[in-house]
Tab-separated table of C-alpha atoms and ligand atoms in Angstrom:
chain	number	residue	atom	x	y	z
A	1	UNK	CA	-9.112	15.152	-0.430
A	2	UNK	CA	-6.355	13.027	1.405
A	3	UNK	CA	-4.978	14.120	4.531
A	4	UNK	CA	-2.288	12.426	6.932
A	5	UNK	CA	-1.908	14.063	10.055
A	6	UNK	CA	1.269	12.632	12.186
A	7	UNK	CA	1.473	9.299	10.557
A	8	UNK	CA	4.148	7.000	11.813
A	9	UNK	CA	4.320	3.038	11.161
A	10	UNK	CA	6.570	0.861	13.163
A	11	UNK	CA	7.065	-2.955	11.590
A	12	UNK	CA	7.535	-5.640	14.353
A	13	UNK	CA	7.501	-4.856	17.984
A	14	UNK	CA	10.522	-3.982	20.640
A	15	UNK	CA	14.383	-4.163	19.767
A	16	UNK	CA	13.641	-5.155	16.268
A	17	UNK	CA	10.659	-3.037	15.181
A	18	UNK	CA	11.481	-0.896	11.701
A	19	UNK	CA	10.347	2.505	12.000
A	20	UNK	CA	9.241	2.961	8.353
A	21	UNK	CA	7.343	5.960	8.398
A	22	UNK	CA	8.514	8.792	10.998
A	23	UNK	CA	5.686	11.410	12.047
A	24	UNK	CA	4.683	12.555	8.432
A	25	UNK	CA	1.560	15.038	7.809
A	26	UNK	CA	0.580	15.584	4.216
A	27	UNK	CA	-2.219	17.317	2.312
A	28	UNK	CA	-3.601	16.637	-1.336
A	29	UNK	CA	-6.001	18.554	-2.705
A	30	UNK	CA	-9.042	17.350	-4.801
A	31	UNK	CA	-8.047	17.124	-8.403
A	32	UNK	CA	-4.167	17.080	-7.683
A	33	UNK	CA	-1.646	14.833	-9.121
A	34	UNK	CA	0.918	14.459	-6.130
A	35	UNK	CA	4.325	12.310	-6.276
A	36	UNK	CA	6.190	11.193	-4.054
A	37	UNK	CA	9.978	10.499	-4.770
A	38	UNK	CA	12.606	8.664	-3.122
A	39	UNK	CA	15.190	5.720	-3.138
A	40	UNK	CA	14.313	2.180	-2.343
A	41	UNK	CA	13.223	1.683	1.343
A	42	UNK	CA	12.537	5.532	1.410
A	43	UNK	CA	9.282	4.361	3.241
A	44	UNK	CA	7.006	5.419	0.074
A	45	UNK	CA	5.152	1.772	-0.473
A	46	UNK	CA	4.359	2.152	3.429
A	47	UNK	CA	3.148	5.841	3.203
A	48	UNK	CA	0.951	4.665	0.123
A	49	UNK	CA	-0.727	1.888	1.599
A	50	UNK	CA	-1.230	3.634	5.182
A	51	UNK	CA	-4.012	5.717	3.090
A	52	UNK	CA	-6.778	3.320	2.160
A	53	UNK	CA	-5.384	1.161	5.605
A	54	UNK	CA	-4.321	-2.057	3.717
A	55	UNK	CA	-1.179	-0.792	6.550
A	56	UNK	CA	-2.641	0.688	9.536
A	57	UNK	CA	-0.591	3.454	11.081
A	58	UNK	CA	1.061	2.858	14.336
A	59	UNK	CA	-0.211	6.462	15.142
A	60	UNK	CA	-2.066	9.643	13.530
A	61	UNK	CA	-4.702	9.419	11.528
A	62	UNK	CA	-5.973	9.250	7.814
A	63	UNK	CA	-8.492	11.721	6.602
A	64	UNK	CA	-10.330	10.808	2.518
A	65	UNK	CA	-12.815	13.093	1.381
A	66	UNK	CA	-15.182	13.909	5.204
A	67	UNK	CA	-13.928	10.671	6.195
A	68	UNK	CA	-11.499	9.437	8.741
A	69	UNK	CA	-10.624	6.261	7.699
A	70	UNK	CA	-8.628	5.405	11.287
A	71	UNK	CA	-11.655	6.006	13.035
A	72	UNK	CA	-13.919	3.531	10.859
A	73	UNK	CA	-14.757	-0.146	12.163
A	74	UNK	CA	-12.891	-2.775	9.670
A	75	UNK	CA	-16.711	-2.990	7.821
A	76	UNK	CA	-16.914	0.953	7.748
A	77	UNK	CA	-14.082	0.609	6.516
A	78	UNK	CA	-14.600	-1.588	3.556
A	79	UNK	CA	-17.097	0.058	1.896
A	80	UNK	CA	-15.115	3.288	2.035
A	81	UNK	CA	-12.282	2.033	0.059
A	82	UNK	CA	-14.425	1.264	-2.635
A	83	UNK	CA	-13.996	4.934	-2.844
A	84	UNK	CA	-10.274	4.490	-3.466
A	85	UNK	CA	-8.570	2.444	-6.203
A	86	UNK	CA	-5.211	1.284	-6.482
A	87	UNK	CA	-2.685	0.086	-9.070
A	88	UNK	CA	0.277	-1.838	-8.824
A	89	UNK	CA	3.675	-2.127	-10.158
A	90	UNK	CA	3.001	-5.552	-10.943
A	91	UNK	CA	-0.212	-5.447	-12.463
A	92	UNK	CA	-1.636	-7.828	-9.440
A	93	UNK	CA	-4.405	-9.314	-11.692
A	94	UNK	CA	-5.931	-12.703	-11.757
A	95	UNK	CA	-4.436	-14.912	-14.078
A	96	UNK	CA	-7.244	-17.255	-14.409
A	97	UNK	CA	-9.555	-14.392	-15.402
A	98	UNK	CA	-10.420	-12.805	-18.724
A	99	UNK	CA	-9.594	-9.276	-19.245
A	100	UNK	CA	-13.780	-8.258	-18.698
A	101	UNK	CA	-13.956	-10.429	-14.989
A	102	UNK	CA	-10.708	-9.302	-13.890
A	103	UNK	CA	-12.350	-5.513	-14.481
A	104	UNK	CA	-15.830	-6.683	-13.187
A	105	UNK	CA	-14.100	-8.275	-9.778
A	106	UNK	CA	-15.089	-5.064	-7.878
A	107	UNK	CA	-17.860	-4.549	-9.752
A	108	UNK	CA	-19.429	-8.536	-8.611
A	109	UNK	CA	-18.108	-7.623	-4.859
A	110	UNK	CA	-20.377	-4.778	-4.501
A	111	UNK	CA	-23.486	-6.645	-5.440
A	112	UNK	CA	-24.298	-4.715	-8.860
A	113	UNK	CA	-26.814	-6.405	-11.338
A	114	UNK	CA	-25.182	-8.650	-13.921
A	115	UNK	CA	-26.854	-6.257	-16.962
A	116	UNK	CA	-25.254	-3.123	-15.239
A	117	UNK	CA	-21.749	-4.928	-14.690
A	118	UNK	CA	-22.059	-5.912	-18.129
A	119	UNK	CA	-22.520	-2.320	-19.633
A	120	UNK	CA	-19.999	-0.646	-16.956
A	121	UNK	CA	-17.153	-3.359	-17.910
A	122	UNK	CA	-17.865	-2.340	-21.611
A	123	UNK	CA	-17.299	1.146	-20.588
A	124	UNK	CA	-14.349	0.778	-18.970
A	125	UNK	CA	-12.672	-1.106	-21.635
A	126	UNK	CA	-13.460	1.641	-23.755
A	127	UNK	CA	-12.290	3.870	-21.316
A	128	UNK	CA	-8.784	2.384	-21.379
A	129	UNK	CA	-8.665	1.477	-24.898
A	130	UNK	CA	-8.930	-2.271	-24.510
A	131	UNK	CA	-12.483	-2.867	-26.613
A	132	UNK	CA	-10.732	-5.334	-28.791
A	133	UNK	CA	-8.826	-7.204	-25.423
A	134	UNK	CA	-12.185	-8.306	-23.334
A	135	UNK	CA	-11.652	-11.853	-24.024
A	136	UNK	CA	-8.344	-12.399	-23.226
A	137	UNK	CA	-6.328	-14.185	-20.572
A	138	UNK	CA	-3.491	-11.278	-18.694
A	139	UNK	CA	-0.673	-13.692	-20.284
A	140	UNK	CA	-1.974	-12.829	-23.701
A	141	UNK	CA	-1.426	-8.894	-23.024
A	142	UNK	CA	1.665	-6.338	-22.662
A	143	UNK	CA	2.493	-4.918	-19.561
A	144	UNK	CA	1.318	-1.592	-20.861
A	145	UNK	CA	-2.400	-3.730	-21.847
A	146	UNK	CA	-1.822	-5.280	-18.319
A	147	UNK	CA	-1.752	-2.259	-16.391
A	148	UNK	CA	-4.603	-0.442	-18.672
A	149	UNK	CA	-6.748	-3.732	-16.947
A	150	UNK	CA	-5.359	-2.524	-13.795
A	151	UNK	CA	-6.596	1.089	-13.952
A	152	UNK	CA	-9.802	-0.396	-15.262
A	153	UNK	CA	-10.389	-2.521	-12.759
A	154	UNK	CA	-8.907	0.443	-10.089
A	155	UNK	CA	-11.730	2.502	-11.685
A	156	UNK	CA	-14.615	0.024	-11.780
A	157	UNK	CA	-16.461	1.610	-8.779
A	158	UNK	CA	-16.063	5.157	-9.600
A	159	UNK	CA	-13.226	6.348	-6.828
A	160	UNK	CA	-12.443	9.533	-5.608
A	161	UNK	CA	-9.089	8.837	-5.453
A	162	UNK	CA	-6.334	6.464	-7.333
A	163	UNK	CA	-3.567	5.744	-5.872
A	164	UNK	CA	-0.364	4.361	-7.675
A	165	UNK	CA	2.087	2.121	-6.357
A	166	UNK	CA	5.530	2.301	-9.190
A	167	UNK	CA	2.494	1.791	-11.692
A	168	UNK	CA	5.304	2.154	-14.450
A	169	UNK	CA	8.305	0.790	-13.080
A	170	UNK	CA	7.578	-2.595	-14.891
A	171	UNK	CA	7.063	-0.445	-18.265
A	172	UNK	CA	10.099	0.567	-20.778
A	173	UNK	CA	9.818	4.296	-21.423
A	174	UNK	CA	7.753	4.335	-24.091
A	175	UNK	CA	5.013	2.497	-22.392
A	176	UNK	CA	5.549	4.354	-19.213
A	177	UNK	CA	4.540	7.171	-21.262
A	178	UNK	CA	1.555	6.489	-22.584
A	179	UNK	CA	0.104	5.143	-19.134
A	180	UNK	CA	1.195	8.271	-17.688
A	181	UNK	CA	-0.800	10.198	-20.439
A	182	UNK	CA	-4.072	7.734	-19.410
A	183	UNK	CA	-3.418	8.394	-16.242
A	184	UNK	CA	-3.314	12.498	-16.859
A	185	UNK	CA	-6.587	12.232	-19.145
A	186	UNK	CA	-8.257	10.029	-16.203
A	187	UNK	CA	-7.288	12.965	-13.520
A	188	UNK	CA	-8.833	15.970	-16.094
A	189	UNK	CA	-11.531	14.381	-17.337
A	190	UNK	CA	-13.191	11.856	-14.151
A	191	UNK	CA	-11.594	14.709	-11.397
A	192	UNK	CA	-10.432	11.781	-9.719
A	193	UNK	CA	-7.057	12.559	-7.371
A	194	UNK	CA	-4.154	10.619	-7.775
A	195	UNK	CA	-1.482	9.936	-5.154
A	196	UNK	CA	1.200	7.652	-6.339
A	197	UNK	CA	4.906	6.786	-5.568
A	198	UNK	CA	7.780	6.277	-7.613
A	199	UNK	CA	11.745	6.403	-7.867
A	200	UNK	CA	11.597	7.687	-11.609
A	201	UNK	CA	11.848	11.551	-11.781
A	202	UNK	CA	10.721	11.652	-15.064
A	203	UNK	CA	7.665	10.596	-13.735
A	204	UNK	CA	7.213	13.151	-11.297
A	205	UNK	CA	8.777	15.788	-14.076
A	206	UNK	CA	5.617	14.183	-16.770
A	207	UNK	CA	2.525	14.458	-14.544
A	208	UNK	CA	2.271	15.646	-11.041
A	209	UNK	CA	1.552	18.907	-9.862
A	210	UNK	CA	2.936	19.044	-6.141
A	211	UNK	CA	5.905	16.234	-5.064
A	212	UNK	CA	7.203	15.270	-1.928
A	213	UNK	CA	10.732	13.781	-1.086
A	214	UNK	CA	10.946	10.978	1.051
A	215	UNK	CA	14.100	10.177	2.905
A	216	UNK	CA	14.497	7.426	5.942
A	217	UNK	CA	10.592	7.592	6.833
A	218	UNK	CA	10.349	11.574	6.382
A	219	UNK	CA	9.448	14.369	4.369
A	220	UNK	CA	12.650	16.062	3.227
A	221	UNK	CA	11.170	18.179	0.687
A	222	UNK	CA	7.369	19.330	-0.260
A	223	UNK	CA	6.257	21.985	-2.951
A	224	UNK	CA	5.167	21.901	-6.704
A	225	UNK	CA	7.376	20.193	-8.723
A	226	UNK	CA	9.143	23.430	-10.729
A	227	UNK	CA	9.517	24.341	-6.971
A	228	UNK	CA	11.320	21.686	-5.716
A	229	UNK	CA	13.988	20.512	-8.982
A	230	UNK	CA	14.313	23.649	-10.700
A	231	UNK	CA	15.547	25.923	-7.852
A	232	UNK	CA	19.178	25.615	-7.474
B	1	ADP	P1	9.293	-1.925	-2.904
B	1	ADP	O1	10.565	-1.206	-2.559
B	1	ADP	O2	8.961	-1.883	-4.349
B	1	ADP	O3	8.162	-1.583	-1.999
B	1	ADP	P2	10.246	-4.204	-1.456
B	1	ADP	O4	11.076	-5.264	-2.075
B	1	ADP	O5	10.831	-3.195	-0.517
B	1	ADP	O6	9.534	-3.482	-2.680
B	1	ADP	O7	8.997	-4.855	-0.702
B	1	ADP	C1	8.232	-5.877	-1.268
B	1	ADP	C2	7.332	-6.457	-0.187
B	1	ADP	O8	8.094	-6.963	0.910
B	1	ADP	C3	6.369	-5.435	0.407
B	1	ADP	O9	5.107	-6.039	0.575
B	1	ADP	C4	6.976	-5.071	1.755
B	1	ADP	O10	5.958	-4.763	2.700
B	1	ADP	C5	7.707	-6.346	2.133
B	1	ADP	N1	8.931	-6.029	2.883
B	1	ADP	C6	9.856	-5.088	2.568
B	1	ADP	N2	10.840	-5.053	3.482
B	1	ADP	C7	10.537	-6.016	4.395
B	1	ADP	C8	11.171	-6.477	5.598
B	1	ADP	N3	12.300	-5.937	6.065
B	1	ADP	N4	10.567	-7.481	6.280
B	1	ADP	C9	9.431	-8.011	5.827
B	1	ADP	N5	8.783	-7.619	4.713
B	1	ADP	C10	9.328	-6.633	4.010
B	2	ADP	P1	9.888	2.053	-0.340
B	2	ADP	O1	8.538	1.824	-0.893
B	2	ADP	O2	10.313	3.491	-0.370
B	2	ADP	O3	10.925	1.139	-0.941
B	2	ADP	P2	8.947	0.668	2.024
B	2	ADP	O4	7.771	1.378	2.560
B	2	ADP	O5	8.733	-0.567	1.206
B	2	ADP	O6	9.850	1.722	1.234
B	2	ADP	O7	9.919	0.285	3.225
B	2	ADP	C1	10.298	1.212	4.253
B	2	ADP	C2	11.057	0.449	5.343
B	2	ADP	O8	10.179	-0.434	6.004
B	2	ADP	C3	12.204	-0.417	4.820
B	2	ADP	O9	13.204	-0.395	5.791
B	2	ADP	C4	11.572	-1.799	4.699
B	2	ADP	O10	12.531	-2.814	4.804
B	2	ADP	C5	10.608	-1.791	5.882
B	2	ADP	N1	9.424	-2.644	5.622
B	2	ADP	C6	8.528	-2.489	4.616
B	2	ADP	N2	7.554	-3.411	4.693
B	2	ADP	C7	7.849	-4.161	5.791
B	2	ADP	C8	7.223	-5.273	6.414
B	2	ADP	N3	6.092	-5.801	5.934
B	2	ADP	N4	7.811	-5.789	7.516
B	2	ADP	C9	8.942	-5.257	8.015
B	2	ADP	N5	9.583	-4.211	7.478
B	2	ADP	C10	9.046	-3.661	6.383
């Protein structure tokens, strides 16, 4: 479903570009819940955002579903990241907007009828467990309500793929948990993928099937997750 052949992303240009992400080829499989681990400037918020191209790749390309997305015009490319959501650490939602129009933002850019908006935002709410929340302003809500907003809004035009940028680092462990179990239930029962990134093992340990290890730019380490911590 999401394929990265050779990626590697330079910041800047000449004697003071930043190679963040060195020659990295990764495969993740339709219905997969893939991690990837590693310390702070690993190069993991770069490898994330290189997929749906809001960070182009200095070279290689990126492969979603039959697509490749590095071969697509900026407007190709547009509409095919409708096909991918994405949720942030911090929440990134419009303050000025009620819960229901910060969910039916993506839903108003793609044109949909006001009467089909109307019944998908409904859904969604329901979907995250926010029914009772629709008329609130983000500063009214936890950071656990905030993010469930998030993945609505992420889910609005019915992606193939999620991906996850420290969704929970924001969260205290309880919360974490219970987004992580949304987040499971959204991967079983929609089939949607979900890539995301994060420096919390229990994260990885809680929901993802396959992890990868990032280091300086690089995959140190790739393989399912009893795989990769259990053996000594
Ligand atoms: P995280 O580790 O959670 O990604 P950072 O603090 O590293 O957070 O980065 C926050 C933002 O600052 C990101 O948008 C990133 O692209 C940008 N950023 C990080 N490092 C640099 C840098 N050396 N120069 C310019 N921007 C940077
Ligand atoms: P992580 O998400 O693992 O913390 P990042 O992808 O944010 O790692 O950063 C990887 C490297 O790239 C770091 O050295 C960081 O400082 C650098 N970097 C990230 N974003 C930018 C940016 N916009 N401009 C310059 N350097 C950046």
């Amino acid at each position: 479903m999401i394929e990265l052949r050779n990626i590697s992303k330079y910041y800047g240009s000449g004697q003071h570009a930043v190679q963040a992400i060195r020659n990295i080829s990764l495969q993740v499989g339709q219905g997969e819940i893939f991690g990837v681990i590693g310390h702070s400037g690993a190069g993991k918020s770069t490898l994330l955002r290189c997929v749906n191209l809001l960070e182009r790749p200095t070279s290689g390309s990126v492969h979603v579903g039959e697509t490749e997305l590095t071969a697509l015009t900026e407007r190709q490319l547009q509409k095919q990241r409708r096909k991918i959501g994405i949720i942030f650490q911090h929440f990134n939602l419009l303050s000025t907007a009620t819960v229901r129009d910060n969910i039916a933002f993506p839903l108003k850019l793609d044109k949909q009828s006001k009467a089909e908006i109307r019944w998908r935002v409904e859904e969604l709410l329901q979907l995250v467990g926010l029914q009772e929340h629709g008329d609130k302003y983000p500063a009214q809500l936890s950071g656990g309500q905030k993010q469930r907003v998030g993945i609505a809004r992420a889910l609005a035009n019915n992606p193939d793929v999620l991906l996850c940028d420290e969704a929970t680092s924001a969260l205290d462990p309880q919360t974490t948990q219970s987004i992580l179990s949304l987040l499971q239930d959204i991967n079983e029962e929609l089939g949607i993928t979900i890539l995301l990134i994060t420096h919390e093992m229990n994260v990885i340990r809680s929901i993802c099937d396959r992890v990868a290890v990032m280091e300086g730019g690089e995959i140190v380490e790739e393989g399912s997750v009893l795989d990769v911590f259990l053996t000594p």
